mmCIF file of C-alpha atoms and ligand atoms in Angstrom:
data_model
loop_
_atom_site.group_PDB
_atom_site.id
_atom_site.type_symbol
_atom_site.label_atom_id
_atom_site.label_comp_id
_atom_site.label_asym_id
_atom_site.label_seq_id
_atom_site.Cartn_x
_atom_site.Cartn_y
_atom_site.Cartn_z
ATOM 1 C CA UNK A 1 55.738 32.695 4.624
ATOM 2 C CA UNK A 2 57.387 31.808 7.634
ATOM 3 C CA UNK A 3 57.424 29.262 10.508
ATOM 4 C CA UNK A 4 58.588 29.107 13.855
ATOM 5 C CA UNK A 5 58.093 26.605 16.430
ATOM 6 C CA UNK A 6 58.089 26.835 19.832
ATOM 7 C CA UNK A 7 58.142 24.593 22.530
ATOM 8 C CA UNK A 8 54.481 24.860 23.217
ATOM 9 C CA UNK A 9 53.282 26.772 19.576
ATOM 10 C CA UNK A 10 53.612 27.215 16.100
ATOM 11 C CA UNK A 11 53.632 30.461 14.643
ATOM 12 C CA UNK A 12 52.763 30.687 10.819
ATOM 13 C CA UNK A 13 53.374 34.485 9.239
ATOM 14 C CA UNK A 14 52.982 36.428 6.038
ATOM 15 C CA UNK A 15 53.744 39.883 5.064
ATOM 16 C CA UNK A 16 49.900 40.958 5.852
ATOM 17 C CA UNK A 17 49.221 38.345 8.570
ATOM 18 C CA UNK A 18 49.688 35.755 11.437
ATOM 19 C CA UNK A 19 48.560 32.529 13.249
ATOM 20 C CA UNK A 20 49.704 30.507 16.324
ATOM 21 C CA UNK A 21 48.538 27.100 16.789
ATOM 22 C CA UNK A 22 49.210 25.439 20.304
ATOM 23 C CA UNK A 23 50.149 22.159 20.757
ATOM 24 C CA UNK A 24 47.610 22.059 23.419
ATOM 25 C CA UNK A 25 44.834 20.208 20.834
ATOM 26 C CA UNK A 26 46.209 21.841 17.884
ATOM 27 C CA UNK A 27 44.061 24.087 18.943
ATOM 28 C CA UNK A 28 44.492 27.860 16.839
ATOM 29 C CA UNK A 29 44.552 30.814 19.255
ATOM 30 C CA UNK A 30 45.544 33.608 16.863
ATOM 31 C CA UNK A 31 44.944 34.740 13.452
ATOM 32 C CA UNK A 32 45.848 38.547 12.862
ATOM 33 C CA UNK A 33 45.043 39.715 9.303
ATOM 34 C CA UNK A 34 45.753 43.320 8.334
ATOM 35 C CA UNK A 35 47.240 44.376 12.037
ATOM 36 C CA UNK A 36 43.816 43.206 13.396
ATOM 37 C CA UNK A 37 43.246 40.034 15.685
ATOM 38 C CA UNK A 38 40.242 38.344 14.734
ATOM 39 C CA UNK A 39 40.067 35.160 17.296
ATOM 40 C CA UNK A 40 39.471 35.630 20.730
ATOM 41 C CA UNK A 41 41.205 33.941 23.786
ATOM 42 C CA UNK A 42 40.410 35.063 26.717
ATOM 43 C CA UNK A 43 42.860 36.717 28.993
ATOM 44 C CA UNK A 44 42.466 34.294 31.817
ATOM 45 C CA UNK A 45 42.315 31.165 29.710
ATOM 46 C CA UNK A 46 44.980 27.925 30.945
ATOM 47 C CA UNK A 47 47.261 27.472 28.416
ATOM 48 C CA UNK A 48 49.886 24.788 29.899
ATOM 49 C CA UNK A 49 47.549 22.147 28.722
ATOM 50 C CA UNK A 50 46.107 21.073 31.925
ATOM 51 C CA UNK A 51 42.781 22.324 30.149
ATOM 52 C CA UNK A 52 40.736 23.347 26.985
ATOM 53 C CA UNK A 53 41.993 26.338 25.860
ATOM 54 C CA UNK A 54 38.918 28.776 26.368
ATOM 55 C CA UNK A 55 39.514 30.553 23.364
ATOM 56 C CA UNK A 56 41.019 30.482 19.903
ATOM 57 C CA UNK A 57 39.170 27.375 17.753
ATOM 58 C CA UNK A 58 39.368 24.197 19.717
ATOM 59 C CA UNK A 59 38.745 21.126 18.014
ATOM 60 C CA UNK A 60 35.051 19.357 19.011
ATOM 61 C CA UNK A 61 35.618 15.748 17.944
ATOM 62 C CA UNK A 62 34.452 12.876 18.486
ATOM 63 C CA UNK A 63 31.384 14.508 19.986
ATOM 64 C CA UNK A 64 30.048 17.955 20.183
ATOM 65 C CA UNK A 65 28.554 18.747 23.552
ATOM 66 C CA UNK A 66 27.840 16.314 26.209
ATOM 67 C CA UNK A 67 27.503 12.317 25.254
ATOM 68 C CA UNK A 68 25.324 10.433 27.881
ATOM 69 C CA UNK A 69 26.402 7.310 28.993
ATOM 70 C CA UNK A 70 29.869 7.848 27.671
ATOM 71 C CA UNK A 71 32.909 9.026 29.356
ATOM 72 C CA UNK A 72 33.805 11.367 26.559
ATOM 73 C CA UNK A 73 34.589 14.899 28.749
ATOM 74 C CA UNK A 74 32.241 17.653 26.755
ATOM 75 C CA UNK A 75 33.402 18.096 23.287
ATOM 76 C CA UNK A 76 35.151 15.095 22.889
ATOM 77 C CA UNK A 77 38.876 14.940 23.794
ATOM 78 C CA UNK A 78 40.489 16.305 21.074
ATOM 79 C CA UNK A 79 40.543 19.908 22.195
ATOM 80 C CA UNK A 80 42.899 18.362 24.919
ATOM 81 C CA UNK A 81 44.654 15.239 24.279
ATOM 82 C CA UNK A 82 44.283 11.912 22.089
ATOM 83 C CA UNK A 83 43.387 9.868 25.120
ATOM 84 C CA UNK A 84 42.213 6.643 23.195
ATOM 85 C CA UNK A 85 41.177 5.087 26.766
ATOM 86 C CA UNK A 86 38.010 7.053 26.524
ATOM 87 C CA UNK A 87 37.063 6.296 22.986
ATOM 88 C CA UNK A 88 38.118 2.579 21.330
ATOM 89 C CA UNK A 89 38.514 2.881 18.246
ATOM 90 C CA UNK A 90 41.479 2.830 15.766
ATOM 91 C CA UNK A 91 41.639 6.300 14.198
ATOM 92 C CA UNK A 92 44.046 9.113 12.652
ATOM 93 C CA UNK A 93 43.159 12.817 12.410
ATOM 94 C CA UNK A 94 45.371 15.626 10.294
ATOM 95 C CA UNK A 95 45.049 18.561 10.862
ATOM 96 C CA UNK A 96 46.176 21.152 8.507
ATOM 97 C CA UNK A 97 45.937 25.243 9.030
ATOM 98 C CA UNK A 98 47.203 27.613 5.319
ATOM 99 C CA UNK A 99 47.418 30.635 6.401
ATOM 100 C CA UNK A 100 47.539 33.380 3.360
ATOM 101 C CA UNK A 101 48.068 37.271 3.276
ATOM 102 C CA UNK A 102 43.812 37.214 3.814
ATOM 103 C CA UNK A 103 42.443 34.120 4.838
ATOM 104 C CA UNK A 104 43.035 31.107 7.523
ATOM 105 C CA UNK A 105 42.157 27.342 6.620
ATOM 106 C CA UNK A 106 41.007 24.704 9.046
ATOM 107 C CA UNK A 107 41.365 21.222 7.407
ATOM 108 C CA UNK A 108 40.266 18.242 9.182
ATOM 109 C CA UNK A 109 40.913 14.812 8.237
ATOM 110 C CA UNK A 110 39.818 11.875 10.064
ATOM 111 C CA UNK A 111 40.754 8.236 9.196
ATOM 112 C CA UNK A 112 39.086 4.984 10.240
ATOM 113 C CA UNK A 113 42.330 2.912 10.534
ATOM 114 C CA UNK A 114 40.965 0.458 12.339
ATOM 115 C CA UNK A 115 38.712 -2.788 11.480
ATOM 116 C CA UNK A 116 35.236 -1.572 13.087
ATOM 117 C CA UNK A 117 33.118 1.087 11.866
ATOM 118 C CA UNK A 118 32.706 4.425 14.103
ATOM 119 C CA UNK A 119 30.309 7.502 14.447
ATOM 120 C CA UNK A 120 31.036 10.911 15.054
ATOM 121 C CA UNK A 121 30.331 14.348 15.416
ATOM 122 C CA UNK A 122 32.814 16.981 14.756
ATOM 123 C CA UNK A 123 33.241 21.322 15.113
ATOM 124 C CA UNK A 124 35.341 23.678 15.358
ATOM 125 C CA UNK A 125 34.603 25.979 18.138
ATOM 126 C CA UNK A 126 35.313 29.063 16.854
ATOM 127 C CA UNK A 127 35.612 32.630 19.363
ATOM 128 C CA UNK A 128 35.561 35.336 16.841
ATOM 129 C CA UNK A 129 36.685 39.003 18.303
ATOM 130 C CA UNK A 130 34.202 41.450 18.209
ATOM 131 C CA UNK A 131 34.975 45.073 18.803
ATOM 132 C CA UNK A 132 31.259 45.013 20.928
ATOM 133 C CA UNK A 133 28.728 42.391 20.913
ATOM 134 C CA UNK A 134 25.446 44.990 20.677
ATOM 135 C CA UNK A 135 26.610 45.904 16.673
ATOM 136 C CA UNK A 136 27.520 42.601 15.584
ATOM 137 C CA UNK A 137 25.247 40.259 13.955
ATOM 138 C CA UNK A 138 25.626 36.952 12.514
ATOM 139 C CA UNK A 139 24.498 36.684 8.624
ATOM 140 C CA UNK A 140 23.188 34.183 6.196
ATOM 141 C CA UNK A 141 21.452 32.016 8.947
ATOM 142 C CA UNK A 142 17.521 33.429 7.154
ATOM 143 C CA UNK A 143 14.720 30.480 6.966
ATOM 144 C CA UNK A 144 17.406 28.122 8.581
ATOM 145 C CA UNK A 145 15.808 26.181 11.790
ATOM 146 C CA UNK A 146 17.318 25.772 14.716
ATOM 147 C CA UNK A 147 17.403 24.941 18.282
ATOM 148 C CA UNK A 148 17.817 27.424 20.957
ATOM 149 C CA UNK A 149 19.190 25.651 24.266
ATOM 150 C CA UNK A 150 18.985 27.772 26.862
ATOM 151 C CA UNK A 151 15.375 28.668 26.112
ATOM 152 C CA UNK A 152 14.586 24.839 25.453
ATOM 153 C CA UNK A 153 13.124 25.680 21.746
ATOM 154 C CA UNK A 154 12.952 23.087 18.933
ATOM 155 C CA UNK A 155 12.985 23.329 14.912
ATOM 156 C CA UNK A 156 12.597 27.180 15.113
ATOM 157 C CA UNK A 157 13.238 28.878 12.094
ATOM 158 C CA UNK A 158 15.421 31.587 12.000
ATOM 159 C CA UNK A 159 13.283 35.280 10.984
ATOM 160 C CA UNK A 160 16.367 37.693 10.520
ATOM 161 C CA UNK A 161 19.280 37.877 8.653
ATOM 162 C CA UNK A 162 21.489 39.233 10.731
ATOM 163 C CA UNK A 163 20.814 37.847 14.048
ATOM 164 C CA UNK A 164 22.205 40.012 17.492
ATOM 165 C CA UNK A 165 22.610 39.422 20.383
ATOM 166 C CA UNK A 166 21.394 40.870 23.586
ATOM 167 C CA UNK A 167 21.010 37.756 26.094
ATOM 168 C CA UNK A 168 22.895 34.385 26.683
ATOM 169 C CA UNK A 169 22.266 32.948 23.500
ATOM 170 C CA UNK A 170 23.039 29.076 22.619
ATOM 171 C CA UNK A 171 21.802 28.189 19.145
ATOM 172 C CA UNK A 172 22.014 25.344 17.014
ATOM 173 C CA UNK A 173 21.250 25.934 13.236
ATOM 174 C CA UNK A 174 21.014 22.469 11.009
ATOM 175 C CA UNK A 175 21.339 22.290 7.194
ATOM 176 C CA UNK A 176 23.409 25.744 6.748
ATOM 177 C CA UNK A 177 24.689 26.896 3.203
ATOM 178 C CA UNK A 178 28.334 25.884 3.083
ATOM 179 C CA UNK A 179 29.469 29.449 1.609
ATOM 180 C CA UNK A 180 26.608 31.455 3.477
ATOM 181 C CA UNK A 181 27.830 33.238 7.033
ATOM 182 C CA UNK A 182 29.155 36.266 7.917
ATOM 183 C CA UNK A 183 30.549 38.409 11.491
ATOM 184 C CA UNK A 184 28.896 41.700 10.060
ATOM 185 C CA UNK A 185 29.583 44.659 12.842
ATOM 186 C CA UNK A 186 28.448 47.901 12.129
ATOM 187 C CA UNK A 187 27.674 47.233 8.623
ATOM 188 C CA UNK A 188 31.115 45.865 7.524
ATOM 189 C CA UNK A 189 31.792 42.581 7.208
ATOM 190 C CA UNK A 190 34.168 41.030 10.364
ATOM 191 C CA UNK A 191 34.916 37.588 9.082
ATOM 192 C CA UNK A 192 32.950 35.483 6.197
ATOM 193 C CA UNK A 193 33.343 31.579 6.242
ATOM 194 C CA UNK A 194 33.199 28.840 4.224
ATOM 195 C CA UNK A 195 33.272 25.380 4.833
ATOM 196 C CA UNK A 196 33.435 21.812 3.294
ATOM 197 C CA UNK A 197 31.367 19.174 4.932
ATOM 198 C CA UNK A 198 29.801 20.851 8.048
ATOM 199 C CA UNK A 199 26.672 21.358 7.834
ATOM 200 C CA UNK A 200 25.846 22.745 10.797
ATOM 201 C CA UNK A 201 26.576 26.301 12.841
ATOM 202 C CA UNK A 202 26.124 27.151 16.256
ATOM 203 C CA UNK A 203 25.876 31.001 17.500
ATOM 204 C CA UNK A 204 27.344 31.131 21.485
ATOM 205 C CA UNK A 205 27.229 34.147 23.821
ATOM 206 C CA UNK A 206 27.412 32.793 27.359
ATOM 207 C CA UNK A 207 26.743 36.684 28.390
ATOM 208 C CA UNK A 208 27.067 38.039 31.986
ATOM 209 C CA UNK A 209 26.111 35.005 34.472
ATOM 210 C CA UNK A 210 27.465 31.968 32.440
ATOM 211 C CA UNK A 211 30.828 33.989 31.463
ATOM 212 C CA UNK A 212 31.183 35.141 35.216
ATOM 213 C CA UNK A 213 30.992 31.279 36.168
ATOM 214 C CA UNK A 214 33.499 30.314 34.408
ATOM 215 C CA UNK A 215 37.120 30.742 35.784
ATOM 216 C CA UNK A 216 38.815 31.238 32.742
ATOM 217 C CA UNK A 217 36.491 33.022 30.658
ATOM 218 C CA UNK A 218 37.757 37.165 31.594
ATOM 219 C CA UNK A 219 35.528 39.428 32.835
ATOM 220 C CA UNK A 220 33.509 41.355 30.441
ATOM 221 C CA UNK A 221 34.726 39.150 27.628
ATOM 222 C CA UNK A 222 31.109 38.404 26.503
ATOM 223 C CA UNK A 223 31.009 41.994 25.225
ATOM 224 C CA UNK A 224 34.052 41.270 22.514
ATOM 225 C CA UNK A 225 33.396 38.016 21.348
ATOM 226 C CA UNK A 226 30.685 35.606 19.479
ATOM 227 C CA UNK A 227 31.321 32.141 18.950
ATOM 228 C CA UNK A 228 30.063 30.625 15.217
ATOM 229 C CA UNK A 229 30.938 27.630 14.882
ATOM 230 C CA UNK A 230 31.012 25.242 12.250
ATOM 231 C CA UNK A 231 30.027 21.581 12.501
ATOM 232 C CA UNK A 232 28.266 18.568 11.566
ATOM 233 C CA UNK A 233 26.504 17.811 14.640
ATOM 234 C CA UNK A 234 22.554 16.960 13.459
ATOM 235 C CA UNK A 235 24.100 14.063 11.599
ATOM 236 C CA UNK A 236 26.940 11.850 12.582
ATOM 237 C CA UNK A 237 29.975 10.832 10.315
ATOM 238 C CA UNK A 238 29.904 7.213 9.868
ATOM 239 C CA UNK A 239 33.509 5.903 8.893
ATOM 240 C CA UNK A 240 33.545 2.489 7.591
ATOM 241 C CA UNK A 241 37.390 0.830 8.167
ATOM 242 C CA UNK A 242 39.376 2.347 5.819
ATOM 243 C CA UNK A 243 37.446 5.358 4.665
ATOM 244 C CA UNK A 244 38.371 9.374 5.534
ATOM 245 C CA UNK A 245 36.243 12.207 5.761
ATOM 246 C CA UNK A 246 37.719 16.000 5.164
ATOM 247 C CA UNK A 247 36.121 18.971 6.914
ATOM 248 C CA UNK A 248 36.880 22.094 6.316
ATOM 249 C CA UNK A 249 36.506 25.912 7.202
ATOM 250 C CA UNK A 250 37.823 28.742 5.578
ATOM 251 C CA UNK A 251 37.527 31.783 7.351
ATOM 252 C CA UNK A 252 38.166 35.474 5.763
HETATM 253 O O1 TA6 B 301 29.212 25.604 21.468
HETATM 254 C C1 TA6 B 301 28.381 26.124 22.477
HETATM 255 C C2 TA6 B 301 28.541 25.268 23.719
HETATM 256 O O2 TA6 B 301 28.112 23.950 23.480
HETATM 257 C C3 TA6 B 301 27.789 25.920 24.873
HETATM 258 O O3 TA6 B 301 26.662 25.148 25.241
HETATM 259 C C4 TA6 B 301 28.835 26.004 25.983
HETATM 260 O O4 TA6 B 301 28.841 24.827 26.744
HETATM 261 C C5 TA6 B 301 30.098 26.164 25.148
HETATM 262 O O5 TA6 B 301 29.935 25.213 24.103
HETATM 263 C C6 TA6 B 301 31.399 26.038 25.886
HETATM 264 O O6 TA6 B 301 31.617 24.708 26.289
HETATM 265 P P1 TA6 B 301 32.980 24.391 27.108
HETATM 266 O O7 TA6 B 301 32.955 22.917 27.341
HETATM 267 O O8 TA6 B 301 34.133 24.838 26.229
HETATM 268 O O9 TA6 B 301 32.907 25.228 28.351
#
């Protein structure tokens, strides 16, 4: 195993397999496992930390999506910086990545260290590679309901088992088996994943129009990547003072 750091990166390496974590919110933006890259950052994405990397797994905390009222940016601040101006509350997060010859952890940890209780909501925003977004499917997401934003539908359950995609497609599945999802592509399995206290997955393809209005997502990318992404956003954490909470993902 080895480690080298970088002024703006870790890199983590085995003899089968690699990971580099930027400093930029800890946020993971490799993870090559048998001479393949499995994460996807897109080739115009703004790595000198003057925004979310678009890309990679950014850490969602303390809110997934956007928080009315609040001055939290979308997805929280954590993908980005620790600004506590935005958010006041005392708290601590680790994060730990283990990266082995065939698998990458995501470990979450977040403390209440201060003397009021807090809510929160918490993913990580995964951008899997995909050698071409018409063969890949998502599995294990059968009989799980879910809401689909862009077409404004509520509680639907999900009819397939290995759900494509062919449109912009923005779903939010609740109550998800923690040992149940799969990339498949082609018939083969792309990347499995597991995870500890996240209850939640949501599928993202922002497809032609909403990937060509964004300035840092590269053109075409829809076509090689699918985001599933792990979460518990249905239900918030509660953290009384004192208390932790570990989240976890293992992806392999
Ligand atoms: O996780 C899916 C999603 O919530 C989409 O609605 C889309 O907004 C995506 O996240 C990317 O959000 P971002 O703030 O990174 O541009």
């Amino acid at each position: 195993m080895g480690v080298t750091i970088a002024e703006d990166r870790v890199v983590l390496s085995t003899s089968t397999s690699s990971a580099v974590i930027y400093f930029t919110g800890a946020t993971i933006t490799s993870w090559v496992k048998a001479g393949r890259e499995m994460i996807f950052l897109s080739n115009t994405a703004v790595l000198d930390g003057t925004k979310a990397i678009r890309g990679g797994i950014p850490l969602v905390f303390p809110h997934f999506g956007a928080k009315e009222g609040s001055k939290l940016p979308q997805h929280g601040f954590a993908r980005l910086s620790s600004l506590k101006s935005l958010w006041p509350y005392d708290f601590k997060l680790i994060y730990t990545v283990t990266l082995t010859e065939d698998s990458l952890k995501s470990s979450l940890a977040s403390h209440n260290t201060g003397s009021a209780s807090f809510s929160f909501t918490s993913l990580f925003h995964s951008y899997f590679v995909v050698e071409n977004i018409s063969n890949a499917r998502v599995k294990g997401l059968n009989g799980i309901k879910y809401n689909e934003i862009i077409r404004n539908k509520t509680d639907f359950p999900e009819t397939s088992d290995l759900v494509g995609i062919t449109e912009e497609l923005d779903r939010r599945y609740f109550n998800v088996p923690s040992d149940a999802i799969a990339i498949v592509e082609n018939g083969e399995t792309v990347v499995s994943i597991k995870t500890k206290n996240f209850a939640d997955v949501v599928v993202w393809n922002p497809w032609i129009e909403k990937s060509a209005g964004m300035s840092d997502f590269e053109e075409g990318g829809y076509k090689r990547m699918l985001c599933v992404e792990v979460g518990q956003i249905g239900t918030p954490v509660t953290l009384e003072p004192g208390e932790n909470f570990v989240q976890e993902q293992i992806l392999q």
